[in-house]
Coordinates of C-alpha atoms in Angstrom, one line a residue:
Chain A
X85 CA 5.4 -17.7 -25.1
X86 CA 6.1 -14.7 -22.7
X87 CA 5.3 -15.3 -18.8
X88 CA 5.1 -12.3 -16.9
X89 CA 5.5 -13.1 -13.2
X90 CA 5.3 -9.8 -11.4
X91 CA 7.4 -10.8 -8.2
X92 CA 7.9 -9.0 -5.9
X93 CA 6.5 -5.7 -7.1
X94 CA 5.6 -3.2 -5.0
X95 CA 5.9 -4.2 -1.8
X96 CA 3.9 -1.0 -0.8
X97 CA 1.6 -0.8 -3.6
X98 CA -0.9 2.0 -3.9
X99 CA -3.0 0.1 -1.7
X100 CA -6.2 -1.4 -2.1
X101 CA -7.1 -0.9 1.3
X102 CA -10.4 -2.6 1.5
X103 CA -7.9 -6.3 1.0
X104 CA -5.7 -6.6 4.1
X105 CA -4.0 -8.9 1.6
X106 CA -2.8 -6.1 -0.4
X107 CA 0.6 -7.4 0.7
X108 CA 0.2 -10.9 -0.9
X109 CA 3.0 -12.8 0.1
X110 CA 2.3 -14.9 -2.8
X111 CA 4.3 -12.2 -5.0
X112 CA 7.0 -14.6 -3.6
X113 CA 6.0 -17.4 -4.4
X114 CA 9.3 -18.7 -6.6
X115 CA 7.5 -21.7 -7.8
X116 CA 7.2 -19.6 -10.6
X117 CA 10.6 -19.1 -11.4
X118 CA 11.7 -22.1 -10.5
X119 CA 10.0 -24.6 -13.1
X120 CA 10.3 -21.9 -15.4
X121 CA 13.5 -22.1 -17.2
X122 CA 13.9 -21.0 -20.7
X123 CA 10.7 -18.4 -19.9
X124 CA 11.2 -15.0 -19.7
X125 CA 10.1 -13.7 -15.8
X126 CA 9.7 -10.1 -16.2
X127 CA 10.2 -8.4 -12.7
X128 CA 9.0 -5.2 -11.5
X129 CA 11.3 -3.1 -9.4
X130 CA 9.8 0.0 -9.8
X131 CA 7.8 2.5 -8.0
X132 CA 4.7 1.7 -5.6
X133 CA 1.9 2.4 -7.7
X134 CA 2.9 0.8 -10.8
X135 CA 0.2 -1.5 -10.7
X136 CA -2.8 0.9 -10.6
X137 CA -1.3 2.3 -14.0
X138 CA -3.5 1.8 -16.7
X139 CA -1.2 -0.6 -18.5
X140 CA -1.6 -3.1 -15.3
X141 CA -5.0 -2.2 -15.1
X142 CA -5.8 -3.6 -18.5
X143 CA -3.4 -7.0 -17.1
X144 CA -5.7 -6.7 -13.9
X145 CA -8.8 -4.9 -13.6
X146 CA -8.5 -6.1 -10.2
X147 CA -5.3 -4.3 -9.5
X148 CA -4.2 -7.0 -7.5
X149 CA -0.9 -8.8 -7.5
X150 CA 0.0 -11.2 -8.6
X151 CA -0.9 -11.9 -11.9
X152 CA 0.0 -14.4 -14.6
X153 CA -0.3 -13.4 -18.4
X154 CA 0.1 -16.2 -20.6
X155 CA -0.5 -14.9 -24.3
X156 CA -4.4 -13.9 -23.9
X157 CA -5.0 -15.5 -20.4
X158 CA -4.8 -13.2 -18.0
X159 CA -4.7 -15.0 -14.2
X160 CA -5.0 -13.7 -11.0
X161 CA -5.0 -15.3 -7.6
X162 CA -2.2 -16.9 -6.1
X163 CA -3.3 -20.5 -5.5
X164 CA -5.0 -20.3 -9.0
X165 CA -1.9 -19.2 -10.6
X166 CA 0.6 -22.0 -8.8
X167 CA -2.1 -24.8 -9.8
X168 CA -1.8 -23.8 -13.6
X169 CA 1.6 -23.5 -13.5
X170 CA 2.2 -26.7 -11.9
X171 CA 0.0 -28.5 -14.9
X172 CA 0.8 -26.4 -17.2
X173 CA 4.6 -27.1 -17.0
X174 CA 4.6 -30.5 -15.6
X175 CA 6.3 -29.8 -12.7
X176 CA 7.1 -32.3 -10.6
X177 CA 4.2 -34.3 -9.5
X178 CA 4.7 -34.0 -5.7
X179 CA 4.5 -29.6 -5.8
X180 CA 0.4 -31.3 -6.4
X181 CA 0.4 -35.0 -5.7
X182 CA -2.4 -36.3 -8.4
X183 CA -3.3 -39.1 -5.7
X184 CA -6.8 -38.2 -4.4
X185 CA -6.4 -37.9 -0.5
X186 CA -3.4 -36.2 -0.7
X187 CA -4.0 -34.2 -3.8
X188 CA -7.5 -33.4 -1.1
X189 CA -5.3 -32.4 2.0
X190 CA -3.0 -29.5 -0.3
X191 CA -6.5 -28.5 -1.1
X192 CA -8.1 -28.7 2.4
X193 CA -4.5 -26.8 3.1
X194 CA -4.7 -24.1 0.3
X195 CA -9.1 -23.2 1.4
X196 CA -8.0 -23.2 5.2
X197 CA -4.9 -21.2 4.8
X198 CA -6.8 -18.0 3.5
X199 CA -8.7 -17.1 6.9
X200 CA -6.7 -18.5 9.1
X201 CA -2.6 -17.7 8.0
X202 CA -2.3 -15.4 4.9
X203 CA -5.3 -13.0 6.4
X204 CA -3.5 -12.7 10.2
X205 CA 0.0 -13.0 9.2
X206 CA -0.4 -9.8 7.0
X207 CA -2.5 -8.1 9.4
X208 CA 0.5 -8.8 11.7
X209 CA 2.6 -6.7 9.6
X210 CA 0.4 -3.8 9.2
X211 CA -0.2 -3.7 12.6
X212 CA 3.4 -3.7 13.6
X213 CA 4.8 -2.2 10.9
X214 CA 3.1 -0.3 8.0
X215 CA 0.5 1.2 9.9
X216 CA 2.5 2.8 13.0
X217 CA 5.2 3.7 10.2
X218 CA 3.0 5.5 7.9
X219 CA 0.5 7.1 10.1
X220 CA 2.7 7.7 13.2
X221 CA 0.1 6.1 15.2
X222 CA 0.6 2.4 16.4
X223 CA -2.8 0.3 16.7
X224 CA -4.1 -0.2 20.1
X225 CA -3.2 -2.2 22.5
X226 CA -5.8 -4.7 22.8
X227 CA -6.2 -5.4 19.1
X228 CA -2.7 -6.1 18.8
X229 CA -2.7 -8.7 21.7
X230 CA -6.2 -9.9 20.1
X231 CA -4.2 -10.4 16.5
X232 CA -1.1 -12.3 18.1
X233 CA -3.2 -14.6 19.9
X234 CA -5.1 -15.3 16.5
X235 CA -2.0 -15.9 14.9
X236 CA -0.8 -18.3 17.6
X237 CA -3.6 -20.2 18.1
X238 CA -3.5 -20.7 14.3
X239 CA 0.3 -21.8 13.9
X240 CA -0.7 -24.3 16.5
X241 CA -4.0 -26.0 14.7
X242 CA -1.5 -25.9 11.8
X243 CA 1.2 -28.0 13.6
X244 CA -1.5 -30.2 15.4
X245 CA -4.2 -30.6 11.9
X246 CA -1.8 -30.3 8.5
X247 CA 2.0 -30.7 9.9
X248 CA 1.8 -33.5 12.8
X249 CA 4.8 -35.3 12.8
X250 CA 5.4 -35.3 9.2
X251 CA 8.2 -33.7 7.1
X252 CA 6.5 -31.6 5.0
X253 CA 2.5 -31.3 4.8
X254 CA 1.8 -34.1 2.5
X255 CA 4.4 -36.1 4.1
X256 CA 8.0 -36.8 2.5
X257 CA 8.2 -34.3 0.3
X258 CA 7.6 -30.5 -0.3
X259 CA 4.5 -29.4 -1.7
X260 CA 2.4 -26.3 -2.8
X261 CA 0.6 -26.0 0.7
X262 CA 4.4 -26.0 2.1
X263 CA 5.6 -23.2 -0.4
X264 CA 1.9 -21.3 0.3
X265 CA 2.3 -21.9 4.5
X266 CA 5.6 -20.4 4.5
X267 CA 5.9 -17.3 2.2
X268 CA 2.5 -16.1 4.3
X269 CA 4.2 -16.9 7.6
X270 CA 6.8 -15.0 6.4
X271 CA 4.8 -12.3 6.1
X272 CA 5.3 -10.6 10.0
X273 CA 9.4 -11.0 9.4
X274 CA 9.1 -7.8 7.5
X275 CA 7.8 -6.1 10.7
X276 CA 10.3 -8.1 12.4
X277 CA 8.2 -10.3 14.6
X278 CA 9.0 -14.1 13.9
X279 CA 6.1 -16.6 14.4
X280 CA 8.7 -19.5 14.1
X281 CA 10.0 -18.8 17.8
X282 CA 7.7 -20.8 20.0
X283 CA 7.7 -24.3 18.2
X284 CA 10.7 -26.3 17.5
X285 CA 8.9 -28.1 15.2
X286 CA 7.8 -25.2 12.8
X287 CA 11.4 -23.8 13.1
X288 CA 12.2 -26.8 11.7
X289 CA 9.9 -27.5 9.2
X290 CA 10.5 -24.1 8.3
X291 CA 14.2 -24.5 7.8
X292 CA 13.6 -28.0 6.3
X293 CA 10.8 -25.9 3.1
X294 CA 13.4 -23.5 2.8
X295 CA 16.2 -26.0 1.9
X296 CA 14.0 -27.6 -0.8
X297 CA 13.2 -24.6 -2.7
X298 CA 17.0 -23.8 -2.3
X299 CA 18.1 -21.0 0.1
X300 CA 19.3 -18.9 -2.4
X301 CA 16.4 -18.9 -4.0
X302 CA 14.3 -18.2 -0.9
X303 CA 15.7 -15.4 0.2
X304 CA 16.4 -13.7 -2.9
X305 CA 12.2 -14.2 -3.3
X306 CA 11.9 -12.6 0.3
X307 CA 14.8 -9.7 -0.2
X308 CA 11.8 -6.8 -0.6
X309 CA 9.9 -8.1 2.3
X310 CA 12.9 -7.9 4.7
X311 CA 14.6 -4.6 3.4
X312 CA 10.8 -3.2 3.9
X313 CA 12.3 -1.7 7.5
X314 CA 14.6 0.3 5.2
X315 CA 11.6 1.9 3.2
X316 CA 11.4 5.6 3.3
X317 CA 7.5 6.3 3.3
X318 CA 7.4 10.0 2.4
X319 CA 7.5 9.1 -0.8
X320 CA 4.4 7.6 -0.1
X321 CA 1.6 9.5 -2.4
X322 CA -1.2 11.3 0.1
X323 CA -4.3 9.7 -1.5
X324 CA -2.8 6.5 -0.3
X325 CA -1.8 7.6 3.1
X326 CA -5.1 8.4 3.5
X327 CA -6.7 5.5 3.0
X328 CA -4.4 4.0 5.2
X329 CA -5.1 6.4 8.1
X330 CA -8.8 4.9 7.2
X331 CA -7.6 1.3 7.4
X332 CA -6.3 2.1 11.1
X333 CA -10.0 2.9 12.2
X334 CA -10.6 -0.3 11.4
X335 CA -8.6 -1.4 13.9
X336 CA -10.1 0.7 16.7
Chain B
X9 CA -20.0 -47.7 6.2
X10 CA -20.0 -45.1 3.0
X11 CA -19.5 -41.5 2.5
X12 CA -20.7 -39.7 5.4
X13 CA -21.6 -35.9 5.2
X14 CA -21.7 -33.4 8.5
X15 CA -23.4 -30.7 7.6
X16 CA -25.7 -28.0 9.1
X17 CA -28.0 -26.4 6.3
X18 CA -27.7 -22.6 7.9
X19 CA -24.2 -22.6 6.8
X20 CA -23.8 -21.5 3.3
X21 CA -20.7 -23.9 2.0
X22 CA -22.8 -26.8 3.7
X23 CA -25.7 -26.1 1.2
X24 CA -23.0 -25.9 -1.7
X25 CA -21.8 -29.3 -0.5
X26 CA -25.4 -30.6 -0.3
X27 CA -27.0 -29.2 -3.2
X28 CA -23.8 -31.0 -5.3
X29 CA -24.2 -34.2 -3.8
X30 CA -27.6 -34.4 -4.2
X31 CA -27.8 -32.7 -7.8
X32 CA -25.1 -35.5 -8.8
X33 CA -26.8 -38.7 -7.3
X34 CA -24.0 -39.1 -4.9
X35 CA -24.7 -41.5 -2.1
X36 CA -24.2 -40.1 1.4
X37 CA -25.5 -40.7 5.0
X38 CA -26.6 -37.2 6.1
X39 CA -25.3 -35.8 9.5
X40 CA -26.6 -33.3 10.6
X41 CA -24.6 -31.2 12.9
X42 CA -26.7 -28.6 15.0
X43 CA -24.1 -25.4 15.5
X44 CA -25.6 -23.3 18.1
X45 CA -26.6 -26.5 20.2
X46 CA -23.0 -27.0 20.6
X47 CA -23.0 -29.9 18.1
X48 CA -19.5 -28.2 16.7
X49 CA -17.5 -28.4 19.7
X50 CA -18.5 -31.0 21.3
X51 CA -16.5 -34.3 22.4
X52 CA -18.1 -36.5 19.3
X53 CA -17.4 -34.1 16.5
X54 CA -13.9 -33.0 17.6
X55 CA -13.0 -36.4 16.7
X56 CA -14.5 -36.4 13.1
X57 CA -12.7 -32.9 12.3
X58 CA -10.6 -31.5 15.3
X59 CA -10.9 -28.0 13.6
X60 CA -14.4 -28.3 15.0
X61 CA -16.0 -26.8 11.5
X62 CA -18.3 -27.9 9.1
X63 CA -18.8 -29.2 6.1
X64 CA -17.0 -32.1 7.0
X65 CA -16.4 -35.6 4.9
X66 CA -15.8 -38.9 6.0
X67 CA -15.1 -41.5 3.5
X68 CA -13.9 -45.0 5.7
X69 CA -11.3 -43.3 7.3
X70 CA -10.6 -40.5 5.6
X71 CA -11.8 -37.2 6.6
X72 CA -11.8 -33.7 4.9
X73 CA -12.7 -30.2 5.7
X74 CA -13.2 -26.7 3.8
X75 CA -15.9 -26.9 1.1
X76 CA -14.3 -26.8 -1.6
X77 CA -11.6 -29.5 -0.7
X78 CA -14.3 -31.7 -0.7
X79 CA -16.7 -30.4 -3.8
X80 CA -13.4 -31.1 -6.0
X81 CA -12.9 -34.4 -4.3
X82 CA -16.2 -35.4 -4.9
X83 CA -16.4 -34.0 -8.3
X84 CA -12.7 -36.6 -9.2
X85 CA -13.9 -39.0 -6.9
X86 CA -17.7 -39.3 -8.2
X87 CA -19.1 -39.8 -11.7
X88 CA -20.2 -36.5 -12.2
X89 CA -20.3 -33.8 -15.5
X90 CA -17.1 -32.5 -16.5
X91 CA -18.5 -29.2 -16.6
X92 CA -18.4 -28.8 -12.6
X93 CA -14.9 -28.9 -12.4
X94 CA -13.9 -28.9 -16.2
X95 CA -10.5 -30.6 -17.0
X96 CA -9.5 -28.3 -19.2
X97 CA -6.4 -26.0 -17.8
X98 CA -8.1 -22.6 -18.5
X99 CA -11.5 -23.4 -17.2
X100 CA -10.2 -24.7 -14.4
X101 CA -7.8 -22.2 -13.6
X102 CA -11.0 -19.8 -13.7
X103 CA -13.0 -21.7 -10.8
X104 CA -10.0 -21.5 -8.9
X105 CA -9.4 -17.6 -9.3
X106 CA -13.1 -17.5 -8.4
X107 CA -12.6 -19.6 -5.3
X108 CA -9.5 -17.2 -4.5
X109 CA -11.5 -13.8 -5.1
X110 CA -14.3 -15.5 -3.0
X111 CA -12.4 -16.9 -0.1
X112 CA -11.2 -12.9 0.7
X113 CA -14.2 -10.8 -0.9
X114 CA -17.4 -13.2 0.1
X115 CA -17.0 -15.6 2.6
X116 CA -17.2 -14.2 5.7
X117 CA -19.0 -11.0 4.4
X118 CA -22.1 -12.0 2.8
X119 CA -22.8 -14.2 5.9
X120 CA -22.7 -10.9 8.6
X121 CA -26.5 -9.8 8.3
X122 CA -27.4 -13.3 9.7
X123 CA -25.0 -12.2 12.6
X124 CA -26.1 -8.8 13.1
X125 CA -30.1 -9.2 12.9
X126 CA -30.5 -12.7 14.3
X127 CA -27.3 -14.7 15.3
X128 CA -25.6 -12.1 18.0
X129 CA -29.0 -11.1 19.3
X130 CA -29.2 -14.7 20.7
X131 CA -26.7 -13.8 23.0
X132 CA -27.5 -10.5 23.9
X133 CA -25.0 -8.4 21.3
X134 CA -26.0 -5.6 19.0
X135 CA -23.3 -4.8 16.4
X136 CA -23.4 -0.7 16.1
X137 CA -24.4 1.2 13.3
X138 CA -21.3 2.0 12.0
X139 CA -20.5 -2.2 10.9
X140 CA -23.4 -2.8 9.5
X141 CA -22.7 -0.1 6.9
X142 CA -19.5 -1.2 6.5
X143 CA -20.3 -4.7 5.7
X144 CA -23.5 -3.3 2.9
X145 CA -20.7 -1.4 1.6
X146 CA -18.3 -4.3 1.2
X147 CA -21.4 -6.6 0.1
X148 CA -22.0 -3.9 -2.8
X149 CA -18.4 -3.8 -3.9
X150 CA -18.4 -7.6 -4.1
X151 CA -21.4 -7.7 -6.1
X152 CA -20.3 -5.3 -8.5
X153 CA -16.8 -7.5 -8.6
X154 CA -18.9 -10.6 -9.3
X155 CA -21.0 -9.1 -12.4
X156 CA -17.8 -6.9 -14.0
X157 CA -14.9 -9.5 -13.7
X158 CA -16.7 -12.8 -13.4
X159 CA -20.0 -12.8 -14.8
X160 CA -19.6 -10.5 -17.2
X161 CA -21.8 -11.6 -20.1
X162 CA -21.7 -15.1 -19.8
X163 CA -24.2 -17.4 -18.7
X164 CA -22.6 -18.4 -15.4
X165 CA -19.5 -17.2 -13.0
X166 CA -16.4 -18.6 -15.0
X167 CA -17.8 -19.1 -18.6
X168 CA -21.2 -20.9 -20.1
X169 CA -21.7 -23.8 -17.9
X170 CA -22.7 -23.9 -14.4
X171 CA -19.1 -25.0 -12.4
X172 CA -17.8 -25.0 -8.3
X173 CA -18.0 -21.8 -8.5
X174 CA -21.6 -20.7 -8.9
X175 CA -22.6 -23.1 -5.8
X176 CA -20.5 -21.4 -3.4
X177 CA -21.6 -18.0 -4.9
X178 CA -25.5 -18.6 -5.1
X179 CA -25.0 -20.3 -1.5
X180 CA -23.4 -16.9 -0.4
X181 CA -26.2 -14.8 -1.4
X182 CA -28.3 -16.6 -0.5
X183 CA -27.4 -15.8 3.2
X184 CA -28.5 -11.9 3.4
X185 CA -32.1 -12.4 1.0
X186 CA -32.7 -14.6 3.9
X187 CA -32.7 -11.8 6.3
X188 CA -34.1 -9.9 4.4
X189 CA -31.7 -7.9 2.2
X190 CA -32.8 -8.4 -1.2
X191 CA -29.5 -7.8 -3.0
X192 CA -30.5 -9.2 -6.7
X193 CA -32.9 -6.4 -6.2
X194 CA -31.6 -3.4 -9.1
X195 CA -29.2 -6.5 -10.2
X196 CA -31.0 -7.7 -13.5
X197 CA -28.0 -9.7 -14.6
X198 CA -27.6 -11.2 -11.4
X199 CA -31.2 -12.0 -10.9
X200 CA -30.9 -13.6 -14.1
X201 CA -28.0 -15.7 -13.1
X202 CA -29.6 -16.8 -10.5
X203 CA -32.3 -17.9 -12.0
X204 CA -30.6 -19.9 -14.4
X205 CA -28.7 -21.5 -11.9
X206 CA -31.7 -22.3 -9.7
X207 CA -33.4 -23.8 -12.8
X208 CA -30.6 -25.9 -13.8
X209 CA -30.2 -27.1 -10.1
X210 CA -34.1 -27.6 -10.1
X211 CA -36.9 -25.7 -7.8
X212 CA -37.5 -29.2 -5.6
X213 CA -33.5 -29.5 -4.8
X214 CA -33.1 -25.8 -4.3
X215 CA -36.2 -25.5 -2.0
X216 CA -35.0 -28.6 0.2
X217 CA -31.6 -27.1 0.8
X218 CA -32.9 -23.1 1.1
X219 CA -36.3 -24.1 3.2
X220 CA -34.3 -23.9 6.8
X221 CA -32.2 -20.8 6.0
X222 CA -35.2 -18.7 4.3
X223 CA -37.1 -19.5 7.5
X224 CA -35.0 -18.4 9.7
X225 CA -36.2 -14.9 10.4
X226 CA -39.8 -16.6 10.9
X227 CA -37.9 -18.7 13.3
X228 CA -36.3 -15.9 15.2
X229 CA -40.0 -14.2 15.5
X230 CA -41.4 -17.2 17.1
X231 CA -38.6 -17.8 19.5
X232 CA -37.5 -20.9 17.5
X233 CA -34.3 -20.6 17.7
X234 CA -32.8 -22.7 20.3
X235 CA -30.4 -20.7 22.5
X236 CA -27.6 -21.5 21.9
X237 CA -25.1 -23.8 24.1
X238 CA -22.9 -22.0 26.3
X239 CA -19.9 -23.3 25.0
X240 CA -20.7 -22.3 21.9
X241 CA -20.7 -18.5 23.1
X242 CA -16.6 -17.9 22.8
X243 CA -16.7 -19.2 19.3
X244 CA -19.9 -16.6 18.7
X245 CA -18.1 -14.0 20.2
X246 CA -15.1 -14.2 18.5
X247 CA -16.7 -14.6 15.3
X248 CA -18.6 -11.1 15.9
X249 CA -15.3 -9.7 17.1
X250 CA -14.2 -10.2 13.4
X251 CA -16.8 -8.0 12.0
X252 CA -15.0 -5.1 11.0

């Protein structure tokens, strides 16, 4: 049985623009790869648009990454994807503790996350980043400062609500909502802002998720995201610059 | 002291939440939590769910947040159909997908005309012209979405039995036919879904949990509507800051 985890493929995909989440951080998840040995992981390096081709499209008619193909079940959405893989394989029970209040508090986690981290922390980027880079024109002032604060305020109901004084979020040990917290506050590193700076805490919680999935691991999973400075953008096709010109009114 | 739910019917995943429990015989004390009297952020509440949000769950000591953290804990917790959550891996791997697609594409959009025609009036704000487009336009995309990659031509959202995931839907769009945008309207196999759904949830259920949001506009007309507590104003303003 062939598993096709597209990691991290196309970082700049031919956006949808109308999904700030375009950039799902969850094509780094490594959960994936990790519980899946003996499986074939078929990666795309390629270019940008490869999944608005018509081959993806018939994977995805969503065109949205990633996506999990599993002989005629076609998945898509990140959370949805790690849950199945986690039963699927029988990974190890604590990635989704089967004990109801916890197993409820991953969940609480993985609903919360959506509005509150993965939607900021990639607006972060664009703002910083993608947007000033491929339309020459940064994002006013005032949104920016209105985005950060969001972001802050949010890593702060995350220390105080799901991390307290725990390890990890369930407690002694790692699980999904730790794998889903950080590759999304990972997210802004690519514009090179780091949301880890202000709590000791999260930089140590941080460094503490990182060491269970294996640092080799993690930053191999993360090696697109931070070479994304490095990207020349004028390979960028016009249609898509477009829309993203579009995507900076939004922000006006 | 049993289950406990906090719950104010004009929120969409509070009538998901309520229209589950009740459907599946659960027994709860209701709560009621009034938003825009400050109910939310006030002393009381912060200390059931110090994210200050509802629907909220308090079972002895245990207390949850976000909607569908607690439909799926009710649904393992509760004796209730397997077909709401299904055990089987695909079928549940569907409702989740759903809830994913939802969570960026529906939440949060389909509740903006209750913002723009009767919420930020309250407090004196009028979104321009130019958002309220926007968020019809984004409300048609969904809809399309929901009938070509979920519904299809099934009988419900993620296959042929009513699941999770056509509660938080129907709760959804609910919100805008209450203000008045008919968006089933030209949508035969949505207006069909929703029938069946409403059938198989029954018309006495789905009037008790609808009856205070399908008023609403009645409400607003006849100066009803409490105004709402001024503490309550930075959360309102920063939710109609979010509006793109």
């Amino acid at each position: 049985m062939r598993q096709r985890g597209l990691l991290p493929c196309a970082l700049l995909p031919a956006i949808n623009v109308l999904c700030v989440l375009c950039l799902s951080p969850a094509s780094f998840s490594p959960t994936s790869e990790q519980n899946l040995e003996g499986q074939e992981i078929f990666r795309d390096d390629t270019a940008e648009s490869h999944h608005h081709s018509k081959e993806y499209i018939e994977i995805n008619p969503l065109k949205k990454l990633p996506s999990l193909k599993d002989g005629k079940f076609i998945l898509s959405e990140s959370v949805a994807i790690l849950f199945y893989l986690c039963r699927k394989y029988s990974t190890p029970s604590h990635w989704y503790p089967p004990d109801l209040h916890t197993r409820a508090r991953v969940d609480e986690f993985m609903a919360w996350q959506h509005t509150a981290i993965q939607l900021p922390m990639s607006r972060i980027l664009w703002i910083k980043m993608l947007i000033p880079r491929i339309t020459g024109e940064e994002v006013p002032a005032e949104k920016t400062e209105q985005m950060l604060t969001e972001v802050r305020t949010n890593m702060q109901l995350f220390e105080e609500k799901f991390l307290q004084d725990k390890m990890f979020i369930t407690g002694d040990h790692i699980s999904l909502a730790d794998l889903v917290a950080l590759v999304e506050m990972m997210q802004p590193m690519g514009g090179n802002y780091n949301v880890f700076l202000n709590s000791s805490r999260l930089a140590e919680w941080r460094m503490r998720v990182e060491l269970a999935i294996g640092s080799g691991l993690f930053w191999e999973a993360h090696d697109r995201l931070m070479k994304l400075a490095e990207w020349d953008c004028s390979t960028l096709d016009p249609m898509v610059k477009e829309k993203i010109c579009v995507l900076l009114q939004k922000f006006r | 002291m049993g289950l406990e739910l906090y719950l104010d019917l004009v929120s969409q995943p509070c009538r998901a939440v309520y229209i589950f429990a009740k459907k599946n015989g659960i027994p709860f004390e209701l709560r009621p939590v009034d938003i825009f009297r400050g109910q939310l952020v006030s002393k009381d509440f912060s200390q059931i769910n110090n994210l200050c949000k509802v629907p909220a769950l308090k079972d002895g000591d245990f207390i949850l947040s976000e909607s569908t953290a607690i439909l799926i804990y009710l649904s393992s917790k509760y004796p209730t159909a397997d077909h709401w959550y299904p055990s089987n891996l695909q079928a549940r791997a569907r409702i989740h997908e759903y809830l994913g697609w939802h969570a960026d594409c529906v939440r949060g959009t389909f509740g903006v005309p209750l913002w723009t025609q009767v919420l930020a009036p309250l407090i004196g704000v009028h979104l321009p012209e130019e958002k309220v487009q926007r968020n019809r336009a984004a409300m048609d995309r969904a809809l399309q979405e929901l009938e070509d990659k979920f519904l299809r031509d099934q009988a419900f959202l993620t296959g042929q039995h009513v699941t999770l995931a056509d509660l938080m839907a129907l709760e959804e769009l609910i919100q805008p036919v209450a203000v008045g945008f008919d968006l089933f309207e030209g949508r035969p196999k949505l207006t069909a879904w929703r029938e069946r759904l409403e059938a198989f949830l029954g018309m006495d259920l789905c009037q008790e949990t609808h009856g205070l949001i399908l008023n609403i506009l009645e409400q607003a007309a006849n100066k009803k509507i409490p105004d709402p507590a001024p503490e309550v104003y930075p959360y309102m303003l920063l939710r109609i800051s979010r509006i793109p």
